[in-house]
CSV table of C-alpha atoms in Angstrom, one decimal:
chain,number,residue,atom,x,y,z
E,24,UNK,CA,0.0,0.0,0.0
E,25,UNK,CA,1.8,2.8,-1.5
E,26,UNK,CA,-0.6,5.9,0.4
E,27,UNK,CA,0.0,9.2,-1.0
E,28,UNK,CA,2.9,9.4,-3.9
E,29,UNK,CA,4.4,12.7,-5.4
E,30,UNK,CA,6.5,13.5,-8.2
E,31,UNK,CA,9.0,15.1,-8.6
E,32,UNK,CA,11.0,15.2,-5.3
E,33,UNK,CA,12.5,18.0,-6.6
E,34,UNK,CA,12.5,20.6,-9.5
E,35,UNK,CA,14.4,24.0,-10.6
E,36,UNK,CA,12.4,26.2,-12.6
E,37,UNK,CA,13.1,29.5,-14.3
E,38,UNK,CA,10.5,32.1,-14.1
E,39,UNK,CA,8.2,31.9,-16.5
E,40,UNK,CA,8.7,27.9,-17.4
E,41,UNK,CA,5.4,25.7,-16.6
E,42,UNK,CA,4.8,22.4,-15.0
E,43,UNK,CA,2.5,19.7,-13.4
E,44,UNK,CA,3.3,18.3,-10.2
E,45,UNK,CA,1.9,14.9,-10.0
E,46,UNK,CA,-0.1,13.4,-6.8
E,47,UNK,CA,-1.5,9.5,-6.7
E,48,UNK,CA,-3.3,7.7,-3.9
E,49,UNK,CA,-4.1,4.2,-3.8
E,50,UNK,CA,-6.7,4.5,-1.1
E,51,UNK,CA,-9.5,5.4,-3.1
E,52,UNK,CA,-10.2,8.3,-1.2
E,53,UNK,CA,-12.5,10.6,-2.2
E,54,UNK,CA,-11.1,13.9,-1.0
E,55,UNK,CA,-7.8,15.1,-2.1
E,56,UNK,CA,-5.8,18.2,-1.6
E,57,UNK,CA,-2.8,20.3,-2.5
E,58,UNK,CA,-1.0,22.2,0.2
E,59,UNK,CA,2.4,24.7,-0.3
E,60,UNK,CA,4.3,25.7,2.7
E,61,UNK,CA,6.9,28.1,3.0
E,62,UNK,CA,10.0,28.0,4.9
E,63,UNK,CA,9.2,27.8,8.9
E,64,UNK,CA,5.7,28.2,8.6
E,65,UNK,CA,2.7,26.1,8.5
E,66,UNK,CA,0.6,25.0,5.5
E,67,UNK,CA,-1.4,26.6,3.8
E,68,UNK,CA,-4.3,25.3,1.0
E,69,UNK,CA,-4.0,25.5,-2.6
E,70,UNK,CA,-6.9,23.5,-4.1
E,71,UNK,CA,-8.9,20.5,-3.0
E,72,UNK,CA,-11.2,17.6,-4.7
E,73,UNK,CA,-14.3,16.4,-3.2
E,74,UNK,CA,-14.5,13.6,-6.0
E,75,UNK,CA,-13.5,12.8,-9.4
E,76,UNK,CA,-14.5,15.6,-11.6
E,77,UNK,CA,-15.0,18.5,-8.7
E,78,UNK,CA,-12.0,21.1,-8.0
E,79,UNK,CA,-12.5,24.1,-5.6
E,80,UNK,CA,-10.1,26.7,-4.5
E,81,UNK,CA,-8.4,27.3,-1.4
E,82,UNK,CA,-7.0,30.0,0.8
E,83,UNK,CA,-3.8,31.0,-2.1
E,84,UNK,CA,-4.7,29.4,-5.7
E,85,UNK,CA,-3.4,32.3,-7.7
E,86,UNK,CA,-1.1,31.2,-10.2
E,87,UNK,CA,-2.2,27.6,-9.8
E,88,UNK,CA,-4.7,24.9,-11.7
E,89,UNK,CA,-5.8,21.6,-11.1
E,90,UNK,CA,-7.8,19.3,-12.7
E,91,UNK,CA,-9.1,15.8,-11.0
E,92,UNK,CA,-10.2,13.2,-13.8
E,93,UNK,CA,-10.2,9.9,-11.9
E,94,UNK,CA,-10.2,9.1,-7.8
E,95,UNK,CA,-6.7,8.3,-7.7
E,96,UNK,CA,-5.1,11.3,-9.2
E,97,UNK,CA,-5.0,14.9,-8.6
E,98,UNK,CA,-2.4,17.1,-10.7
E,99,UNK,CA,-1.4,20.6,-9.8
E,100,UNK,CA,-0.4,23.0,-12.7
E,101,UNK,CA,2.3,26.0,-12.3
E,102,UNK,CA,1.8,27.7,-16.0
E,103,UNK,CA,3.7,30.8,-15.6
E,104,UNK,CA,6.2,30.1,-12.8
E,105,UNK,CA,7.4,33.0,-10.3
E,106,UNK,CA,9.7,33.6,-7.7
E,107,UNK,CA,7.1,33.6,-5.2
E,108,UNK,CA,5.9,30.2,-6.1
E,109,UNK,CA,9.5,28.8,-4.5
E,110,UNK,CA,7.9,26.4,-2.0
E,111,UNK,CA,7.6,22.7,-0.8
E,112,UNK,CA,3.9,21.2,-2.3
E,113,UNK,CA,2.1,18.5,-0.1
E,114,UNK,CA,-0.3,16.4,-1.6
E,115,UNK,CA,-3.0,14.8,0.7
E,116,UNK,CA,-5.9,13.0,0.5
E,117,UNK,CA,-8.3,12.1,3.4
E,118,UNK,CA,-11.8,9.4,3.4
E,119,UNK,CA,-14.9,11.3,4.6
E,120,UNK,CA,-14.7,11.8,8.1
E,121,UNK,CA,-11.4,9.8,8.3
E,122,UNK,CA,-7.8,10.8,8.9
E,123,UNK,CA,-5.2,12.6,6.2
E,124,UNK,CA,-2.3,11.2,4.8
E,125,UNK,CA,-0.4,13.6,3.2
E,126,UNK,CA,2.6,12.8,0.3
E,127,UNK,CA,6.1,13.1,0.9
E,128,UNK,CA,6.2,16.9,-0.8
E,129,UNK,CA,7.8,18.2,-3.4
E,130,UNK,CA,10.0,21.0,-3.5
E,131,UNK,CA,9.8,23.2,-6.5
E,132,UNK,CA,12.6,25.8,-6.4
E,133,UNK,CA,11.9,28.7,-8.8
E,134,UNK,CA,14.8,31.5,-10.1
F,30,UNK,CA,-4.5,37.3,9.8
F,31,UNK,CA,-3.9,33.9,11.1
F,32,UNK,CA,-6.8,31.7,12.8
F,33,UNK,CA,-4.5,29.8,14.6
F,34,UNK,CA,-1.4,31.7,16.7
F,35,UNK,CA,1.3,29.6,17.6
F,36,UNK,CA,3.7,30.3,20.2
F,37,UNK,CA,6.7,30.3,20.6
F,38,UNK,CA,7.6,30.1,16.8
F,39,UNK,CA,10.9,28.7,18.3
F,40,UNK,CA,12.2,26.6,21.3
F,41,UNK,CA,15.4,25.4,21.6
F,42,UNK,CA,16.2,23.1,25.3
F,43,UNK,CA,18.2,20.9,26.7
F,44,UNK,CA,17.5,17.1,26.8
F,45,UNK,CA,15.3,16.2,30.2
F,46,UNK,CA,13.4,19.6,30.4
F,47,UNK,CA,9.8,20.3,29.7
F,48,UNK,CA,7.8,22.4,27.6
F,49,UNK,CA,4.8,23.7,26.8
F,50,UNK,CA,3.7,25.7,23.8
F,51,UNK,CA,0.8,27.1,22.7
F,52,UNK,CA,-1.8,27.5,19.9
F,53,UNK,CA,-4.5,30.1,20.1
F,54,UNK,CA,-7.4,31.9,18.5
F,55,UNK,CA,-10.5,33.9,19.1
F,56,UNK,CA,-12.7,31.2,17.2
F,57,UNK,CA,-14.5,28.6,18.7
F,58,UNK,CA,-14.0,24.8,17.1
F,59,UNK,CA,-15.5,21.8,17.4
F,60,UNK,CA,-12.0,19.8,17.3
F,61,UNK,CA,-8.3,20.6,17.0
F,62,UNK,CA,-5.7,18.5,15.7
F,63,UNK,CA,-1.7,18.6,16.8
F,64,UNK,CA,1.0,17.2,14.2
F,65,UNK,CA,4.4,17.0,14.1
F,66,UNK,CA,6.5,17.6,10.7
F,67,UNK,CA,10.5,15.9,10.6
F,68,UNK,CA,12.8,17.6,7.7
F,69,UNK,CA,11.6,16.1,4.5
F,70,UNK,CA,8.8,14.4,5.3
F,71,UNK,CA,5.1,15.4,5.4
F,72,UNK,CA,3.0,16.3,8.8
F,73,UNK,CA,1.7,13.1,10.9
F,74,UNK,CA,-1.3,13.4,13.3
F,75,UNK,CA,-0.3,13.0,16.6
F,76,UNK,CA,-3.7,13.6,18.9
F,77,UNK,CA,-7.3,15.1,18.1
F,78,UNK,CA,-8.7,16.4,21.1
F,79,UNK,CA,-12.9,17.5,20.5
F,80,UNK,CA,-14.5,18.1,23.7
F,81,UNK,CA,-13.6,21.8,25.9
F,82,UNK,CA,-11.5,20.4,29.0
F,83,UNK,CA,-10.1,17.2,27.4
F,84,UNK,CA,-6.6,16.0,28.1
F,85,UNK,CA,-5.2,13.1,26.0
F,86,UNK,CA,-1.9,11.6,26.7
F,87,UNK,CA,0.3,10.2,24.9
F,88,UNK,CA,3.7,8.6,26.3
F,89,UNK,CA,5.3,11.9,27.4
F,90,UNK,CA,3.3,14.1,25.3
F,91,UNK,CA,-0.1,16.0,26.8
F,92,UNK,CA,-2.3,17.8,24.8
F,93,UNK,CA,-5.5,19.8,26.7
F,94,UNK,CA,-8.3,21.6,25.2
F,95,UNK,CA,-9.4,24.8,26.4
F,96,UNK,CA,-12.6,24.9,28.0
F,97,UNK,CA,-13.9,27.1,25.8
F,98,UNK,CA,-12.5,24.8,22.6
F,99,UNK,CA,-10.5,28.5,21.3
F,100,UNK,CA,-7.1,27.5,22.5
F,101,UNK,CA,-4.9,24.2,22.7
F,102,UNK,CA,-1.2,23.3,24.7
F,103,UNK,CA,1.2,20.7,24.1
F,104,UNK,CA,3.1,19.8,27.0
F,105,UNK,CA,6.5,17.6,26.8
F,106,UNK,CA,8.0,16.0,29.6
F,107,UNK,CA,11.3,15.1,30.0
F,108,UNK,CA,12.0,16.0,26.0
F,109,UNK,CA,14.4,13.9,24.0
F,110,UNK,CA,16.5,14.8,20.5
F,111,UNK,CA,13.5,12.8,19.0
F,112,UNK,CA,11.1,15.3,19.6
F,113,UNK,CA,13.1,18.1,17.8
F,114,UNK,CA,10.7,18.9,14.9
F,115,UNK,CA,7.7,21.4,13.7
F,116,UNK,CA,4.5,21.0,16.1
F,117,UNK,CA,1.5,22.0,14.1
F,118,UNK,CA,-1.7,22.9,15.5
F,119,UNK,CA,-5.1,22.5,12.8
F,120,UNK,CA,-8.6,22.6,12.6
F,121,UNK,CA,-10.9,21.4,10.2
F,122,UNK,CA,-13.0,23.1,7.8
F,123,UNK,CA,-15.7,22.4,5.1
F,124,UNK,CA,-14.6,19.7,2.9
F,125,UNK,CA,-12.2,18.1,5.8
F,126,UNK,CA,-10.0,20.9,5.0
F,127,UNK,CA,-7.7,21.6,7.1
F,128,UNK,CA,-6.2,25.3,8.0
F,129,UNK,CA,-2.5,24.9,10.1
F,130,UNK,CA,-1.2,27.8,12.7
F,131,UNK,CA,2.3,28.8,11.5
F,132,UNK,CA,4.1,25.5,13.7
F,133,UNK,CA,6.4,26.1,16.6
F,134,UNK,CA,9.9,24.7,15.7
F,135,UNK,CA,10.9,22.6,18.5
F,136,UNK,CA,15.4,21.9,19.3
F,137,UNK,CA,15.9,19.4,21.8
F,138,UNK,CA,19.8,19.5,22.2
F,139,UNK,CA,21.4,16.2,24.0
């Protein structure tokens, strides 16, 4: 049971490149999430997935898209890329009412 | 502004002391949730605590409620180098979204 997989582990961008960050569960959970946080600081929440085929934004999804075609997968989009985006991305996904797992991150460094 | 406050933002101690920190707000919850966060890795649940007044332990950790369910403390006993790490205090919105205070990083020097 692999839980919560993310890909890359790591990535340098130049400002102004694009790119998906890619997030699996194999949990079938129906909830899913994508969470940046900065250095020292807590998390905060980009987008989130109530099911396959619903996306809804959270608390800082400017500069951000996501898509959510099946249960298992929930890929977040950087199109325009910018200094401020520099980050580490958590995927998470949770069962209704149950706990969340989150991924192992991803840290997307941006110059 | 932040929901959740978080103090201190950092503590550094000796090995064998004890600790206490903090995670407030002027909001009312129906549950709060503590996790820890190693280097690298993403945050784990350590304790949900859901009614005002509870204390839950767990080995030398203690986690209380406030009565009023705004505020929540994490007290360490006797700390070790393996609790060094970012505490994170949550609560959980709509959608079982969850919305972090800004962590307290925790040093535990042997």
């Amino acid at each position: 049971n692999a839980g919560v997989t993310q890909t890359p582990k790591f990535r340098i961008l130049k400002i102004g490149q694009s790119m998906t960050l890619q997030c699996t569960q194999d949990m079938n959970h129906n909830y899913m999430y994508w969470y940046r946080q900065d250095p020292g600081m807590g998390l905060k929440l980009i987008y989130y997935s109530v099911g396959a085929g619903i996306t809804d934004k959270g608390e800082v999804p400017n500069g951000y898209n996501v898509s959510r075609s099946t249960t298992e997968d929930f890929p977040l989009r950087l199109e325009l890329a910018a200094p401020s985006q520099t980050s580490v991305y958590f995927c998470a996904s949770t069962s209704t009412g149950g706990l969340q797992y989150f991924g192992p991150g991803t840290r997307l460094l941006v110059l | 502004t932040q929901l959740l406050e978080q103090s201190p933002q950092f503590l550094s101690i000796q090995e064998g002391e004890n600790l206490t920190v903090y995670c407030n707000s002027s909001s009312v919850f129906s549950s709060l949730q503590w996790y820890r966060q190693e280097p690298g890795e993403g945050p784990v649940l350590l304790v949900t605590v859901v009614t005002g007044g509870e204390v839950k332990k767990l080995k030398r950790l203690t986690f209380q409620f406030g009565d009023a369910r705004k505020d929540s403390s994490l007290h360490i006993t006797a700390a070790q180098p393996g609790d060094t790490g970012l505490y994170l205090c949550a609560v959980i919105q709509g959608a079982q979204k969850l919305v972090f205070g800004q962590g307290t990083r925790l040093t535990i020097n042997p």
